[in-house]
Amino acid sequence: MVIVKKLISETNEKRKLLTKENEIYFDKLLIYIRSHLLLSERQSEEVLTEILDHLLSAQAEGKTASDVFGSNPKVYAEEIVEALPKEKKGNLITFGVEILCDIIGWFIIIGAIGRYFTKSDQIYLYSSIINVVAVVAIGSGLLYVILKQLKQGAFEEKMSKRTVVKSGVLGVVTFGLFIAILYLTDELGPLVNITWFTQLGAGSALLLISYLMKRDRTKSY
């Protein structure tokens, strides 16, 4: 991860040297490639760095990105994605668990803060479990949709009205679905006494686990 962060930092700095035309072309490649989470992150960034270095050299000779990589950046980007290896399963699983701990941890902490103000030490067990599952499922679904939108929109000059409307509707529907789940599962299962402070500690513990997993995961890069 240290190497990946360094590559990303170098890419961000070198992008500033591109002409406007070349920067637009390169950014399309960058967005499309980075939106594929299942690809090896390190090798994806290494390829982007190589492309950028090659483009800067060509630019110094008066060439454009279209001259070097072709007039269709989507075709070129798809070829790159096809050639890149997948991320190791172990890394993907670790990353998934890390994100789950992060999402659930924050959800529990927010709930604990709310219960602190309501002065309630009781929760409905089944309702709480369903709510956590709903947060994870909806969050995962939103991530998938966002990445899909990034892939589709990477080569559009500007976001279409249809995409804007779809995104707005998706946001409203998602929010409404979550509220509906909270309402319909408000009082399910036995009541369990858990203080807000205990809940806060549980959420903090999950965030700590997420942090430690991220730290250990980054050492492997």
Tab-separated table of N, CA and C in Angstrom, residues 89-189:
chain	number	residue	atom	x	y	z
A	89	LYS	N	-7.352	-13.246	-3.848
A	89	LYS	CA	-8.587	-13.493	-3.101
A	89	LYS	C	-8.428	-13.140	-1.624
A	90	GLY	N	-7.252	-13.467	-1.081
A	90	GLY	CA	-7.010	-13.165	0.326
A	90	GLY	C	-7.096	-11.676	0.602
A	91	ASN	N	-6.549	-10.874	-0.298
A	91	ASN	CA	-6.596	-9.415	-0.137
A	91	ASN	C	-8.018	-8.895	-0.258
A	92	LEU	N	-8.787	-9.481	-1.186
A	92	LEU	CA	-10.175	-9.051	-1.372
A	92	LEU	C	-11.023	-9.379	-0.153
A	93	ILE	N	-10.817	-10.580	0.401
A	93	ILE	CA	-11.580	-10.985	1.589
A	93	ILE	C	-11.228	-10.090	2.768
A	94	THR	N	-9.931	-9.858	2.960
A	94	THR	CA	-9.486	-8.985	4.049
A	94	THR	C	-10.062	-7.584	3.896
A	95	PHE	N	-10.023	-7.081	2.675
A	95	PHE	CA	-10.559	-5.745	2.402
A	95	PHE	C	-12.064	-5.700	2.673
A	96	GLY	N	-12.772	-6.768	2.268
A	96	GLY	CA	-14.217	-6.826	2.496
A	96	GLY	C	-14.569	-6.823	3.973
A	97	VAL	N	-13.867	-7.636	4.755
A	97	VAL	CA	-14.106	-7.685	6.200
A	97	VAL	C	-13.772	-6.348	6.842
A	98	GLU	N	-12.694	-5.746	6.377
A	98	GLU	CA	-12.266	-4.431	6.883
A	98	GLU	C	-13.351	-3.378	6.664
A	99	ILE	N	-13.932	-3.365	5.465
A	99	ILE	CA	-14.992	-2.408	5.146
A	99	ILE	C	-16.245	-2.701	5.967
A	100	LEU	N	-16.574	-3.989	6.147
A	100	LEU	CA	-17.741	-4.362	6.954
A	100	LEU	C	-17.601	-3.863	8.386
A	101	CYS	N	-16.430	-4.082	8.961
A	101	CYS	CA	-16.183	-3.620	10.336
A	101	CYS	C	-16.311	-2.099	10.417
A	102	ASP	N	-15.853	-1.430	9.386
A	102	ASP	CA	-15.907	0.030	9.352
A	102	ASP	C	-17.360	0.518	9.290
A	103	ILE	N	-18.145	-0.065	8.375
A	103	ILE	CA	-19.544	0.350	8.197
A	103	ILE	C	-20.367	0.049	9.446
A	104	ILE	N	-20.251	-1.199	9.928
A	104	ILE	CA	-21.031	-1.592	11.097
A	104	ILE	C	-20.593	-0.809	12.333
A	105	GLY	N	-19.295	-0.571	12.449
A	105	GLY	CA	-18.783	0.177	13.596
A	105	GLY	C	-19.373	1.573	13.668
A	106	TRP	N	-19.374	2.275	12.536
A	106	TRP	CA	-19.935	3.633	12.508
A	106	TRP	C	-21.442	3.608	12.757
A	107	PHE	N	-22.125	2.584	12.216
A	107	PHE	CA	-23.580	2.461	12.421
A	107	PHE	C	-23.893	2.287	13.903
A	108	ILE	N	-23.115	1.454	14.579
A	108	ILE	CA	-23.332	1.216	16.009
A	108	ILE	C	-23.031	2.470	16.819
A	109	ILE	N	-21.970	3.167	16.462
A	109	ILE	CA	-21.600	4.389	17.183
A	109	ILE	C	-22.674	5.465	17.025
A	110	ILE	N	-23.184	5.628	15.807
A	110	ILE	CA	-24.256	6.611	15.582
A	110	ILE	C	-25.490	6.247	16.391
A	111	GLY	N	-25.802	4.932	16.428
A	111	GLY	CA	-26.939	4.482	17.235
A	111	GLY	C	-26.714	4.744	18.716
A	112	ALA	N	-25.486	4.552	19.176
A	112	ALA	CA	-25.158	4.781	20.587
A	112	ALA	C	-25.327	6.254	20.951
A	113	ILE	N	-24.900	7.129	20.064
A	113	ILE	CA	-25.044	8.568	20.311
A	113	ILE	C	-26.524	8.943	20.395
A	114	GLY	N	-27.314	8.353	19.503
A	114	GLY	CA	-28.757	8.618	19.528
A	114	GLY	C	-29.395	8.141	20.814
A	115	ARG	N	-28.976	6.975	21.296
A	115	ARG	CA	-29.544	6.411	22.528
A	115	ARG	C	-29.073	7.180	23.755
A	116	TYR	N	-27.927	7.814	23.657
A	116	TYR	CA	-27.457	8.661	24.755
A	116	TYR	C	-28.429	9.816	24.995
A	117	PHE	N	-28.926	10.392	23.900
A	117	PHE	CA	-29.848	11.520	24.028
A	117	PHE	C	-31.266	11.079	24.390
A	118	THR	N	-31.647	9.851	23.967
A	118	THR	CA	-32.988	9.358	24.302
A	118	THR	C	-33.033	8.707	25.681
A	119	LYS	N	-31.863	8.490	26.275
A	119	LYS	CA	-31.758	7.896	27.615
A	119	LYS	C	-32.382	6.505	27.679
A	120	SER	N	-32.204	5.721	26.618
A	120	SER	CA	-32.768	4.378	26.571
A	120	SER	C	-31.655	3.344	26.590
A	121	ASP	N	-31.835	2.306	27.428
A	121	ASP	CA	-30.837	1.240	27.514
A	121	ASP	C	-31.355	-0.071	26.942
A	122	GLN	N	-32.476	-0.034	26.236
A	122	GLN	CA	-33.074	-1.247	25.697
A	122	GLN	C	-33.108	-1.209	24.170
A	123	ILE	N	-32.807	-2.354	23.576
A	123	ILE	CA	-32.915	-2.480	22.123
A	123	ILE	C	-33.641	-3.791	21.795
A	124	TYR	N	-34.331	-3.810	20.679
A	124	TYR	CA	-34.958	-5.040	20.198
A	124	TYR	C	-33.910	-5.803	19.396
A	125	LEU	N	-33.606	-7.009	19.841
A	125	LEU	CA	-32.495	-7.777	19.282
A	125	LEU	C	-32.642	-8.020	17.780
A	126	TYR	N	-33.789	-8.557	17.358
A	126	TYR	CA	-33.969	-8.879	15.938
A	126	TYR	C	-33.984	-7.616	15.084
A	127	SER	N	-34.589	-6.582	15.598
A	127	SER	CA	-34.630	-5.310	14.861
A	127	SER	C	-33.221	-4.789	14.611
A	128	SER	N	-32.384	-4.880	15.629
A	128	SER	CA	-31.012	-4.383	15.511
A	128	SER	C	-30.223	-5.186	14.480
A	129	ILE	N	-30.409	-6.515	14.505
A	129	ILE	CA	-29.698	-7.375	13.556
A	129	ILE	C	-30.144	-7.061	12.128
A	130	ILE	N	-31.464	-6.934	11.938
A	130	ILE	CA	-31.996	-6.623	10.605
A	130	ILE	C	-31.475	-5.278	10.113
A	131	ASN	N	-31.417	-4.308	11.009
A	131	ASN	CA	-30.932	-2.974	10.627
A	131	ASN	C	-29.473	-3.006	10.177
A	132	VAL	N	-28.655	-3.773	10.887
A	132	VAL	CA	-27.240	-3.897	10.524
A	132	VAL	C	-27.102	-4.557	9.152
A	133	VAL	N	-27.863	-5.641	8.945
A	133	VAL	CA	-27.833	-6.339	7.653
A	133	VAL	C	-28.289	-5.398	6.533
A	134	ALA	N	-29.317	-4.603	6.820
A	134	ALA	CA	-29.838	-3.658	5.819
A	134	ALA	C	-28.790	-2.617	5.450
A	135	VAL	N	-28.084	-2.103	6.445
A	135	VAL	CA	-27.047	-1.099	6.191
A	135	VAL	C	-25.951	-1.680	5.306
A	136	VAL	N	-25.519	-2.896	5.618
A	136	VAL	CA	-24.459	-3.540	4.829
A	136	VAL	C	-24.930	-3.817	3.405
A	137	ALA	N	-26.158	-4.357	3.278
A	137	ALA	CA	-26.689	-4.705	1.960
A	137	ALA	C	-26.897	-3.466	1.092
A	138	ILE	N	-27.503	-2.434	1.674
A	138	ILE	CA	-27.756	-1.202	0.917
A	138	ILE	C	-26.444	-0.505	0.570
A	139	GLY	N	-25.514	-0.488	1.533
A	139	GLY	CA	-24.210	0.127	1.280
A	139	GLY	C	-23.467	-0.578	0.160
A	140	SER	N	-23.513	-1.917	0.156
A	140	SER	CA	-22.847	-2.697	-0.893
A	140	SER	C	-23.497	-2.443	-2.251
A	141	GLY	N	-24.837	-2.383	-2.236
A	141	GLY	CA	-25.561	-2.119	-3.475
A	141	GLY	C	-25.229	-0.754	-4.050
A	142	LEU	N	-25.165	0.244	-3.178
A	142	LEU	CA	-24.831	1.595	-3.620
A	142	LEU	C	-23.419	1.667	-4.195
A	143	LEU	N	-22.482	0.959	-3.540
A	143	LEU	CA	-21.105	0.932	-4.028
A	143	LEU	C	-21.043	0.336	-5.434
A	144	TYR	N	-21.787	-0.749	-5.621
A	144	TYR	CA	-21.817	-1.402	-6.936
A	144	TYR	C	-22.363	-0.461	-8.001
A	145	VAL	N	-23.460	0.228	-7.672
A	145	VAL	CA	-24.091	1.146	-8.627
A	145	VAL	C	-23.167	2.322	-8.943
A	146	ILE	N	-22.520	2.864	-7.910
A	146	ILE	CA	-21.607	3.996	-8.108
A	146	ILE	C	-20.455	3.608	-9.031
A	147	LEU	N	-19.873	2.437	-8.790
A	147	LEU	CA	-18.766	1.979	-9.640
A	147	LEU	C	-19.237	1.741	-11.071
A	148	LYS	N	-20.450	1.216	-11.210
A	148	LYS	CA	-21.005	0.982	-12.537
A	148	LYS	C	-21.208	2.307	-13.263
A	149	GLN	N	-21.709	3.309	-12.534
A	149	GLN	CA	-21.912	4.632	-13.128
A	149	GLN	C	-20.588	5.258	-13.549
A	150	LEU	N	-19.546	5.060	-12.724
A	150	LEU	CA	-18.225	5.598	-13.058
A	150	LEU	C	-17.691	4.975	-14.348
A	151	LYS	N	-17.877	3.670	-14.478
A	151	LYS	CA	-17.413	2.978	-15.682
A	151	LYS	C	-18.148	3.487	-16.912
A	152	GLN	N	-19.463	3.629	-16.796
A	152	GLN	CA	-20.268	4.061	-17.934
A	152	GLN	C	-20.030	5.522	-18.275
A	153	GLY	N	-19.807	6.329	-17.239
A	153	GLY	CA	-19.665	7.764	-17.474
A	153	GLY	C	-18.240	8.227	-17.734
A	154	ALA	N	-17.288	7.314	-17.625
A	154	ALA	CA	-15.876	7.703	-17.781
A	154	ALA	C	-15.584	8.300	-19.143
A	155	PHE	N	-16.313	7.857	-20.160
A	155	PHE	CA	-16.013	8.306	-21.520
A	155	PHE	C	-17.071	9.258	-22.076
A	156	GLU	N	-17.964	9.727	-21.194
A	156	GLU	CA	-18.940	10.726	-21.605
A	156	GLU	C	-18.353	12.116	-21.385
A	157	GLU	N	-18.623	13.013	-22.302
A	157	GLU	CA	-18.112	14.374	-22.169
A	157	GLU	C	-18.713	15.064	-20.951
A	158	LYS	N	-19.994	14.824	-20.719
A	158	LYS	CA	-20.647	15.335	-19.519
A	158	LYS	C	-21.792	14.403	-19.155
A	159	MET	N	-22.157	14.419	-17.890
A	159	MET	CA	-23.186	13.518	-17.411
A	159	MET	C	-24.524	13.827	-18.088
A	160	SER	N	-25.154	12.795	-18.643
A	160	SER	CA	-26.427	12.979	-19.322
A	160	SER	C	-27.550	13.245	-18.318
A	161	LYS	N	-28.625	13.861	-18.822
A	161	LYS	CA	-29.775	14.145	-17.955
A	161	LYS	C	-30.367	12.845	-17.417
A	162	ARG	N	-30.350	11.828	-18.246
A	162	ARG	CA	-30.884	10.530	-17.829
A	162	ARG	C	-30.102	9.972	-16.648
A	163	THR	N	-28.776	10.107	-16.684
A	163	THR	CA	-27.928	9.617	-15.593
A	163	THR	C	-28.190	10.406	-14.319
A	164	VAL	N	-28.352	11.727	-14.467
A	164	VAL	CA	-28.628	12.575	-13.304
A	164	VAL	C	-29.952	12.183	-12.658
A	165	VAL	N	-30.968	11.964	-13.505
A	165	VAL	CA	-32.292	11.587	-12.995
A	165	VAL	C	-32.230	10.227	-12.318
A	166	LYS	N	-31.550	9.270	-12.958
A	166	LYS	CA	-31.427	7.926	-12.387
A	166	LYS	C	-30.714	7.973	-11.039
A	167	SER	N	-29.685	8.789	-10.943
A	167	SER	CA	-28.941	8.906	-9.684
A	167	SER	C	-29.809	9.508	-8.597
A	168	GLY	N	-30.586	10.531	-8.970
A	168	GLY	CA	-31.474	11.161	-7.998
A	168	GLY	C	-32.543	10.211	-7.510
A	169	VAL	N	-33.147	9.477	-8.447
A	169	VAL	CA	-34.189	8.509	-8.087
A	169	VAL	C	-33.607	7.409	-7.208
A	170	LEU	N	-32.408	6.958	-7.561
A	170	LEU	CA	-31.750	5.912	-6.775
A	170	LEU	C	-31.524	6.373	-5.341
A	171	GLY	N	-31.063	7.619	-5.192
A	171	GLY	CA	-30.819	8.148	-3.850
A	171	GLY	C	-32.093	8.206	-3.021
A	172	VAL	N	-33.173	8.688	-3.636
A	172	VAL	CA	-34.458	8.800	-2.932
A	172	VAL	C	-34.997	7.423	-2.567
A	173	VAL	N	-34.940	6.493	-3.534
A	173	VAL	CA	-35.445	5.135	-3.291
A	173	VAL	C	-34.645	4.439	-2.198
A	174	THR	N	-33.325	4.592	-2.247
A	174	THR	CA	-32.465	3.953	-1.243
A	174	THR	C	-32.765	4.487	0.155
A	175	PHE	N	-32.865	5.802	0.259
A	175	PHE	CA	-33.173	6.416	1.548
A	175	PHE	C	-34.543	5.966	2.039
A	176	GLY	N	-35.509	5.958	1.121
A	176	GLY	CA	-36.861	5.528	1.486
A	176	GLY	C	-36.899	4.075	1.920
A	177	LEU	N	-36.133	3.230	1.234
A	177	LEU	CA	-36.080	1.804	1.577
A	177	LEU	C	-35.516	1.600	2.972
A	178	PHE	N	-34.459	2.344	3.280
A	178	PHE	CA	-33.843	2.204	4.596
A	178	PHE	C	-34.797	2.662	5.701
A	179	ILE	N	-35.488	3.786	5.482
A	179	ILE	CA	-36.457	4.282	6.450
A	179	ILE	C	-37.591	3.282	6.633
A	180	ALA	N	-38.037	2.672	5.521
A	180	ALA	CA	-39.121	1.682	5.582
A	180	ALA	C	-38.704	0.464	6.403
A	181	ILE	N	-37.466	0.035	6.204
A	181	ILE	CA	-36.957	-1.119	6.961
A	181	ILE	C	-36.906	-0.792	8.447
A	182	LEU	N	-36.429	0.402	8.781
A	182	LEU	CA	-36.381	0.817	10.183
A	182	LEU	C	-37.772	0.839	10.792
A	183	TYR	N	-38.743	1.323	10.013
A	183	TYR	CA	-40.129	1.452	10.513
A	183	TYR	C	-40.794	0.083	10.671
A	184	LEU	N	-40.647	-0.773	9.651
A	184	LEU	CA	-41.324	-2.072	9.653
A	184	LEU	C	-40.701	-3.072	10.621
A	185	THR	N	-39.464	-2.848	10.988
A	185	THR	CA	-38.783	-3.781	11.913
A	185	THR	C	-38.478	-3.098	13.243
A	186	ASP	N	-39.327	-2.164	13.620
A	186	ASP	CA	-39.051	-1.329	14.791
A	186	ASP	C	-39.030	-2.091	16.109
A	187	GLU	N	-39.892	-3.085	16.262
A	187	GLU	CA	-40.014	-3.753	17.561
A	187	GLU	C	-40.077	-5.269	17.383
A	188	LEU	N	-39.018	-5.836	16.853
A	188	LEU	CA	-38.963	-7.280	16.640
A	188	LEU	C	-37.947	-7.925	17.582
A	189	GLY	N	-38.347	-9.092	18.123
A	189	GLY	CA	-37.434	-9.835	18.978
A	189	GLY	C	-37.482	-9.403	20.437
